Short mmCIF file of C-alpha atoms and ligand atoms in Angstrom, two decimals:
data_model
loop_
_atom_site.label_atom_id
_atom_site.label_comp_id
_atom_site.label_asym_id
_atom_site.label_seq_id
_atom_site.Cartn_x
_atom_site.Cartn_y
_atom_site.Cartn_z
CA UNK W 1 80.75 101.04 136.42
CA UNK W 2 83.17 101.86 133.60
CA UNK W 3 82.37 101.63 129.91
CA UNK W 4 85.56 101.12 127.94
CA UNK W 5 85.37 102.36 124.36
CA UNK W 6 89.17 102.26 123.93
CA UNK W 7 90.55 101.54 120.47
CA UNK W 8 93.13 98.99 121.54
CA UNK W 9 94.26 97.21 123.57
CA UNK W 10 90.60 96.93 124.26
CA UNK W 11 87.94 95.42 126.40
CA UNK W 12 87.73 91.63 126.69
CA UNK W 13 84.85 89.72 128.33
CA UNK W 14 84.83 89.77 132.13
CA UNK W 15 84.76 85.97 132.25
CA UNK W 16 87.96 85.87 130.18
CA UNK W 17 89.64 88.24 132.67
CA UNK W 18 88.53 85.95 135.53
CA UNK W 19 89.68 82.74 133.89
CA UNK W 20 93.00 84.39 132.93
CA UNK W 21 93.61 85.48 136.48
CA UNK W 22 92.85 82.01 137.77
CA UNK W 23 95.44 80.55 135.39
CA UNK W 24 98.08 82.97 136.66
CA UNK W 25 97.64 81.36 140.10
CA UNK W 26 97.24 77.80 138.96
CA UNK W 27 97.18 76.48 135.42
CA UNK W 28 98.04 72.83 135.20
CA UNK W 29 97.49 69.85 137.50
CA UNK W 30 100.88 70.25 139.17
CA UNK W 31 99.79 73.68 140.38
CA UNK W 32 102.08 75.78 138.17
CA UNK W 33 101.14 79.21 136.93
CA UNK W 34 100.55 79.81 133.22
CA UNK W 35 103.42 82.30 133.54
CA UNK W 36 105.96 79.67 134.61
CA UNK W 37 105.12 76.56 132.62
CA UNK W 38 107.32 75.45 129.81
CA UNK W 39 105.97 76.09 126.39
CA UNK W 40 107.12 72.58 125.48
CA UNK W 41 104.75 70.89 127.92
CA UNK W 42 101.82 68.87 126.50
CA UNK W 43 99.48 71.19 128.49
CA UNK W 44 100.66 74.26 126.63
CA UNK W 45 100.91 72.51 123.30
CA UNK W 46 97.23 71.74 123.78
CA UNK W 47 96.59 75.47 124.24
CA UNK W 48 98.27 76.29 120.92
CA UNK W 49 96.43 73.48 119.20
CA UNK W 50 93.06 74.60 120.53
CA UNK W 51 93.74 78.26 119.65
CA UNK W 52 94.61 77.33 116.07
CA UNK W 53 91.60 75.03 115.89
CA UNK W 54 89.30 77.77 117.14
CA UNK W 55 90.71 80.28 114.60
CA UNK W 56 90.07 77.74 111.82
CA UNK W 57 86.60 76.91 113.02
CA UNK W 58 85.44 80.45 113.74
CA UNK W 59 86.69 81.83 110.41
CA UNK W 60 85.99 78.66 108.46
CA UNK W 61 89.57 78.54 107.18
CA UNK W 62 89.77 76.20 104.18
CA UNK W 63 92.43 73.49 103.71
CA UNK W 64 95.74 74.70 102.33
CA UNK W 65 96.16 77.58 104.80
CA UNK W 66 98.44 77.73 107.85
CA UNK W 67 97.49 79.58 111.02
CA UNK W 68 100.42 81.15 112.85
CA UNK W 69 100.66 82.81 116.26
CA UNK W 70 103.61 85.18 116.07
CA UNK W 71 104.99 88.28 117.82
CA UNK W 72 105.88 91.80 116.76
CA UNK W 73 102.31 92.96 116.22
CA UNK W 74 100.70 93.88 112.91
CA UNK W 75 103.57 96.34 112.52
CA UNK W 76 106.10 93.55 112.03
CA UNK W 77 103.84 92.07 109.36
CA UNK W 78 104.21 95.35 107.45
CA UNK W 79 107.79 94.23 106.68
CA UNK W 80 107.40 90.43 106.91
CA UNK W 81 104.81 90.43 104.11
CA UNK W 82 107.07 92.04 101.47
CA UNK W 83 110.11 90.21 102.73
CA UNK W 84 108.42 86.87 102.06
CA UNK W 85 106.37 87.76 99.00
CA UNK W 86 108.03 90.57 97.09
CA UNK W 87 111.05 89.60 94.97
CA UNK W 88 113.82 92.11 94.20
CA UNK W 89 112.92 94.40 91.34
CA UNK W 90 109.21 93.53 91.55
CA UNK W 91 106.35 95.65 92.73
CA UNK W 92 103.38 95.27 95.07
CA UNK W 93 100.06 97.11 94.88
CA UNK W 94 98.78 98.93 97.97
CA UNK W 95 95.52 100.62 98.76
CA UNK W 96 96.14 103.78 100.86
CA UNK W 97 93.35 104.11 103.41
CA UNK W 98 95.16 105.76 106.27
CA UNK W 99 97.94 105.68 108.82
CA UNK W 100 98.26 101.91 109.08
CA UNK W 101 98.19 101.44 105.30
CA UNK W 102 100.90 104.07 105.05
CA UNK W 103 103.09 102.31 107.57
CA UNK W 104 102.69 99.12 105.54
CA UNK W 105 103.64 101.01 102.37
CA UNK W 106 106.68 102.52 104.02
CA UNK W 107 108.06 99.10 105.03
CA UNK W 108 107.31 97.52 101.63
CA UNK W 109 109.31 100.30 99.96
CA UNK W 110 112.36 99.17 101.86
CA UNK W 111 112.06 95.70 100.31
CA UNK W 112 110.82 96.45 96.76
CA UNK W 113 108.65 98.71 94.64
CA UNK W 114 105.21 99.89 95.62
CA UNK W 115 102.38 101.09 93.44
CA UNK W 116 99.66 102.89 95.37
CA UNK W 117 96.57 101.98 93.34
CA UNK W 118 94.26 104.45 95.07
CA UNK W 119 94.18 106.76 98.09
CA UNK W 120 91.62 108.69 100.06
CA UNK W 121 94.25 110.93 101.57
CA UNK W 122 92.89 114.11 99.97
CA UNK W 123 89.67 113.68 102.03
CA UNK W 124 91.55 112.81 105.23
CA UNK W 125 90.74 109.15 104.68
CA UNK W 126 87.02 109.56 105.26
CA UNK W 127 86.07 107.05 102.60
CA UNK W 128 87.31 103.83 100.97
CA UNK W 129 88.47 104.30 97.35
CA UNK W 130 86.48 102.03 95.00
CA UNK W 131 87.37 102.52 91.37
CA UNK W 132 90.90 101.37 90.77
CA UNK W 133 92.74 98.73 88.85
CA UNK W 134 95.11 96.26 90.45
CA UNK W 135 98.02 95.67 88.03
CA UNK W 136 98.38 92.10 86.74
CA UNK W 137 102.11 92.12 87.32
CA UNK W 138 102.01 93.05 91.00
CA UNK W 139 103.32 90.43 93.43
CA UNK W 140 100.25 91.01 95.61
CA UNK W 141 97.60 93.54 96.51
CA UNK W 142 97.54 94.86 100.10
CA UNK W 143 94.58 96.45 101.81
CA UNK W 144 93.46 97.31 105.34
CA UNK W 145 89.96 95.99 106.06
CA UNK W 146 89.19 98.40 108.91
CA UNK W 147 90.77 101.75 109.44
CA UNK W 148 90.86 102.00 113.18
CA UNK W 149 91.80 105.68 113.29
CA UNK W 150 89.33 107.06 110.74
CA UNK W 151 86.39 104.75 111.25
CA UNK W 152 86.14 103.40 107.75
CA UNK W 153 85.72 99.71 106.87
CA UNK W 154 85.82 97.81 103.63
CA UNK W 155 82.41 96.20 103.25
CA UNK W 156 83.42 94.85 99.85
CA UNK W 157 86.79 93.63 98.62
CA UNK W 158 87.89 94.10 95.03
CA UNK W 159 88.30 91.21 92.63
CA UNK W 160 92.05 90.88 92.29
CA UNK W 161 94.13 89.33 89.56
CA UNK W 162 96.97 88.85 92.07
CA UNK W 163 97.15 87.43 95.62
CA UNK W 164 95.36 89.54 98.25
CA UNK W 165 97.01 90.44 101.58
CA UNK W 166 94.86 92.08 104.21
CA UNK W 167 95.58 93.78 107.54
CA UNK W 168 92.48 92.79 109.53
CA UNK W 169 93.81 93.90 112.93
CA UNK W 170 90.75 95.77 114.03
CA UNK W 171 87.83 93.83 112.55
CA UNK W 172 88.89 90.22 112.49
CA UNK W 173 86.35 87.95 114.21
CA UNK W 174 83.80 90.78 114.07
CA UNK W 175 82.08 89.60 110.85
CA UNK W 176 81.98 86.77 108.40
CA UNK W 177 84.73 86.80 105.83
CA UNK W 178 85.50 84.37 103.05
CA UNK W 179 89.09 83.39 103.84
CA UNK W 180 89.45 81.83 100.38
CA UNK W 181 89.20 85.36 98.93
CA UNK W 182 92.49 86.22 100.67
CA UNK W 183 96.00 84.77 100.40
CA UNK W 184 97.40 86.23 103.58
CA UNK W 185 95.53 87.77 106.54
CA UNK W 186 97.23 89.26 109.53
CA UNK W 187 96.06 90.92 112.71
CA UNK W 188 97.55 92.16 115.95
CA UNK W 189 95.48 90.37 118.58
CA UNK W 190 94.69 93.25 120.86
CA UNK W 191 91.61 94.61 119.08
CA UNK W 192 89.30 91.61 118.95
CA UNK W 193 91.19 88.39 119.47
CA UNK W 194 92.96 88.73 122.80
CA UNK W 195 95.57 90.74 124.65
CA UNK W 196 98.55 92.46 123.04
CA UNK W 197 101.60 90.31 122.45
CA UNK W 198 100.40 87.85 119.86
CA UNK W 199 99.84 88.34 116.14
CA UNK W 200 97.61 86.15 114.03
CA UNK W 201 98.70 85.24 110.50
CA UNK W 202 96.64 83.08 108.17
CA UNK W 203 98.60 82.27 105.07
CA UNK W 204 97.92 80.19 101.99
CA UNK W 205 100.72 77.66 101.86
CA UNK W 206 101.22 77.79 98.11
CA UNK W 207 101.98 81.51 98.32
CA UNK W 208 105.26 80.84 100.07
CA UNK W 209 108.70 79.75 98.87
CA UNK W 210 108.46 81.49 95.53
CA UNK W 211 111.21 84.05 95.88
CA UNK W 212 114.87 83.39 96.61
CA UNK W 213 115.69 86.17 99.01
CA UNK W 214 117.54 85.08 102.14
CA UNK W 215 115.15 85.76 105.02
CA UNK W 216 116.17 85.93 108.72
CA UNK W 217 114.61 82.95 110.49
CA UNK W 218 112.34 84.95 112.77
CA UNK W 219 110.88 86.75 109.72
CA UNK W 220 110.39 83.64 107.62
CA UNK W 221 106.79 82.33 107.54
CA UNK W 222 108.00 78.88 106.52
CA UNK W 223 110.19 78.55 109.58
CA UNK W 224 107.25 79.39 111.83
CA UNK W 225 104.97 76.98 109.97
CA UNK W 226 107.53 74.18 110.32
CA UNK W 227 107.92 75.03 114.02
CA UNK W 228 104.21 75.04 114.67
CA UNK W 229 104.48 78.65 115.94
CA UNK W 230 107.08 77.41 118.44
CA UNK W 231 110.29 78.21 116.61
CA UNK W 232 111.16 80.27 119.65
CA UNK W 233 109.36 80.86 122.96
CA UNK W 234 105.84 81.97 121.98
CA UNK W 235 103.90 84.61 123.97
CA UNK W 236 102.46 81.98 126.24
CA UNK W 237 100.09 84.11 128.28
CA UNK W 238 98.78 86.13 125.31
CA UNK W 239 98.01 82.92 123.40
CA UNK W 240 96.30 81.42 126.44
CA UNK W 241 94.04 84.49 126.90
CA UNK W 242 93.32 84.57 123.17
CA UNK W 243 92.21 80.94 123.42
CA UNK W 244 89.87 81.86 126.28
CA UNK W 245 88.47 84.75 124.28
CA UNK W 246 87.91 82.63 121.18
CA UNK W 247 86.15 80.03 123.37
CA UNK W 248 83.90 82.82 124.58
CA UNK W 249 83.19 83.86 121.04
CA UNK W 250 82.35 80.30 120.04
CA UNK W 251 80.03 79.91 123.03
CA UNK W 252 78.20 83.09 121.93
CA UNK W 253 77.42 81.53 118.55
CA UNK W 254 80.58 82.47 116.69
CA UNK W 255 81.28 85.16 114.14
CA UNK W 256 77.86 84.94 112.52
CA UNK W 257 76.12 85.77 115.81
CA UNK W 258 78.59 88.47 116.91
CA UNK W 259 78.21 90.14 113.50
CA UNK W 260 74.47 90.57 114.17
CA UNK W 261 75.26 92.16 117.54
CA UNK W 262 77.97 94.36 115.97
CA UNK W 263 75.52 95.60 113.36
CA UNK W 264 72.95 96.36 116.05
CA UNK W 265 75.41 98.18 118.29
CA UNK W 266 76.90 100.31 115.53
CA UNK W 267 73.57 101.12 113.94
CA UNK W 268 72.17 102.24 117.29
CA UNK W 269 75.04 104.70 117.72
CA UNK W 270 75.11 105.96 114.09
CA UNK W 271 71.37 106.51 114.27
CA UNK W 272 71.87 108.88 117.22
CA UNK W 273 74.82 110.64 115.52
CA UNK W 274 72.62 111.27 112.47
CA UNK W 275 69.59 112.29 114.49
CA UNK W 276 71.13 114.44 117.19
CA UNK W 277 71.76 118.02 115.91
CA UNK W 278 74.84 118.44 118.12
CA UNK W 279 76.80 115.62 116.48
CA UNK W 280 77.84 114.50 113.03
CA UNK W 281 79.69 111.50 111.59
CA UNK W 282 83.03 112.01 109.87
CA UNK W 283 82.97 109.27 107.22
CA UNK W 284 81.12 108.34 104.03
CA UNK W 285 77.96 106.56 105.17
CA UNK W 286 78.56 103.45 102.99
CA UNK W 287 82.07 103.01 104.39
CA UNK W 288 81.29 103.43 108.05
CA UNK W 289 83.06 101.07 110.37
CA UNK W 290 81.15 98.86 112.80
CA UNK W 291 84.22 98.63 115.03
CA UNK W 292 85.33 102.25 115.34
CA UNK W 293 82.62 104.92 115.18
CA UNK W 294 84.14 108.35 114.61
CA UNK W 295 82.12 111.53 115.15
CA UNK W 296 82.57 115.20 115.95
CA UNK W 297 80.36 118.00 117.25
CA UNK W 298 78.72 120.57 114.98
CA UNK W 299 80.23 123.11 117.34
CA UNK W 300 83.76 121.90 118.21
CA UNK W 301 83.86 124.25 121.19
CA UNK W 302 81.41 121.98 122.98
CA UNK W 303 83.56 118.92 122.68
CA UNK W 304 85.35 119.42 126.01
CA UNK W 305 82.07 119.80 127.79
CA UNK W 306 80.60 116.63 126.23
CA UNK W 307 83.76 114.66 127.01
CA UNK W 308 83.52 115.76 130.65
CA UNK W 309 79.90 114.60 130.79
CA UNK W 310 80.81 111.16 129.41
CA UNK W 311 83.74 110.85 131.79
CA UNK W 312 81.49 111.65 134.72
CA UNK W 313 79.37 108.70 133.65
CA UNK W 314 82.25 106.26 133.54
CA UNK W 315 82.81 106.32 129.79
CA UNK W 316 86.47 105.79 128.98
CA UNK W 317 88.55 105.91 125.78
CA UNK W 318 86.17 108.09 123.79
CA UNK W 319 88.59 110.80 122.66
CA UNK W 320 89.27 110.58 118.91
CA UNK W 321 92.70 110.02 117.46
CA UNK W 322 94.73 113.20 117.24
CA UNK W 323 94.64 113.09 113.43
CA UNK W 324 90.83 113.17 113.32
CA UNK W 325 89.83 114.89 116.57
CA UNK W 326 86.36 114.62 118.10
CA UNK W 327 85.33 111.23 119.37
CA UNK W 328 85.87 107.62 118.52
CA UNK W 329 83.76 104.93 120.10
CA UNK W 330 85.30 101.51 119.54
CA UNK W 331 82.64 98.84 119.63
CA UNK W 332 84.69 95.66 119.66
CA UNK W 333 83.10 92.23 120.17
CA UNK W 334 83.30 92.27 123.95
CA UNK W 335 81.72 95.72 124.39
CA UNK W 336 78.21 95.07 125.73
CA UNK W 337 75.29 96.85 124.08
CA UNK W 338 74.52 98.47 127.44
CA UNK W 339 77.70 100.51 127.04
CA UNK W 340 76.41 101.86 123.73
CA UNK W 341 73.11 102.72 125.43
CA UNK W 342 74.95 104.63 128.14
CA UNK W 343 76.80 106.64 125.46
CA UNK W 344 73.67 107.38 123.45
CA UNK W 345 71.87 108.46 126.66
CA UNK W 346 74.74 110.85 127.36
CA UNK W 347 74.43 112.34 123.86
CA UNK W 348 70.71 112.79 124.28
CA UNK W 349 71.01 114.32 127.75
CA UNK W 350 73.70 116.68 126.47
CA UNK W 351 71.41 117.84 123.64
CA UNK W 352 68.52 118.22 126.04
CA UNK W 353 70.58 120.30 128.50
CA UNK W 354 72.04 122.52 125.77
CA UNK W 355 68.92 123.07 123.76
C1 PLP O 401 96.33 98.67 115.73
C2 PLP O 401 96.56 98.42 114.30
C3 PLP O 401 97.84 98.12 113.80
C4 PLP O 401 99.09 98.06 114.65
O1 PLP O 401 99.11 96.91 115.39
P1 PLP O 401 100.37 96.57 116.33
O2 PLP O 401 99.97 95.19 116.77
O3 PLP O 401 100.39 97.58 117.39
O4 PLP O 401 101.59 96.57 115.50
C5 PLP O 401 97.92 97.84 112.45
N1 PLP O 401 96.91 97.89 111.63
C6 PLP O 401 95.66 98.20 112.10
C7 PLP O 401 94.52 98.24 111.15
C8 PLP O 401 95.48 98.47 113.46
O5 PLP O 401 94.22 98.77 113.91
#
């Protein structure tokens, strides 16, 4: 048995892996593989339609928003967002909550001006800044809902006088959100939606077309909306597997049900981190992420030994990001609660042995 706590690309349900492998061998009635069919066939158009429908249904996307399935990862959105929304000479407001937020800021600065409204950098991003003002004259406010590397998550979003753009790469579909509170949401698929290779964008239609910059076609949201996410060859297999995964999520009771499980899984692990004298959490308690649980050892010299113990038990992907150290257990939707139990057992056995 292996227990994959990797931060991304991450675990998907076993049944999704099985269905995906089947479709590689035979997808449509003529016996073609999903890897060789034309994206212009009615069979594949049905896949795109169902994926978009599932996104809308699972997140309760209101009318007036378009759902796009693009490429280039969340990282391409770092530049596509300002290119489409930030006019020359104008500024955008950004919340600095870590590495990904910084990469978004860096790209936006190429296109226009950036005002960083708040940052938790001086505490190595171990909390989410709360008291800040979003300027009225900003083109938009950009935030990162879950900070995959540091294990912080925004459990509340600020009231904003300007459109809100959010990078939800690592917690989309893990909890209920009110899409109407956001004007543009984007997410690389590989943390909760599907395999790497497809990027989800949910954009309010009225947000677009307001600036007159010339935008290269592949970077223009409007072109992709008009093309139904088929302006060019879409990532056929990644979209197909995402559809399977979203079907799985729907069959489990949707986002509402998975949120309950995600709360249970993360609380079970945080309780052990707080109880076990060998371990401690790295983040402000009220900002702790349910997706990426970061923790270290009271005595860092023991970390190698604990990691060895977990590896012997089939636990994979537990090593923390190099900028935080220690451990990071990523508890995405498809991670069964039994995996969390195996990890907590290992922590308890370690403490018992070392006492
Ligand atoms: C993983 C991640 C990214 C980068 O996604 P890519 O699809 O690799 O570009 C961006 N933002 C967040 C919050 C992430 O977790």
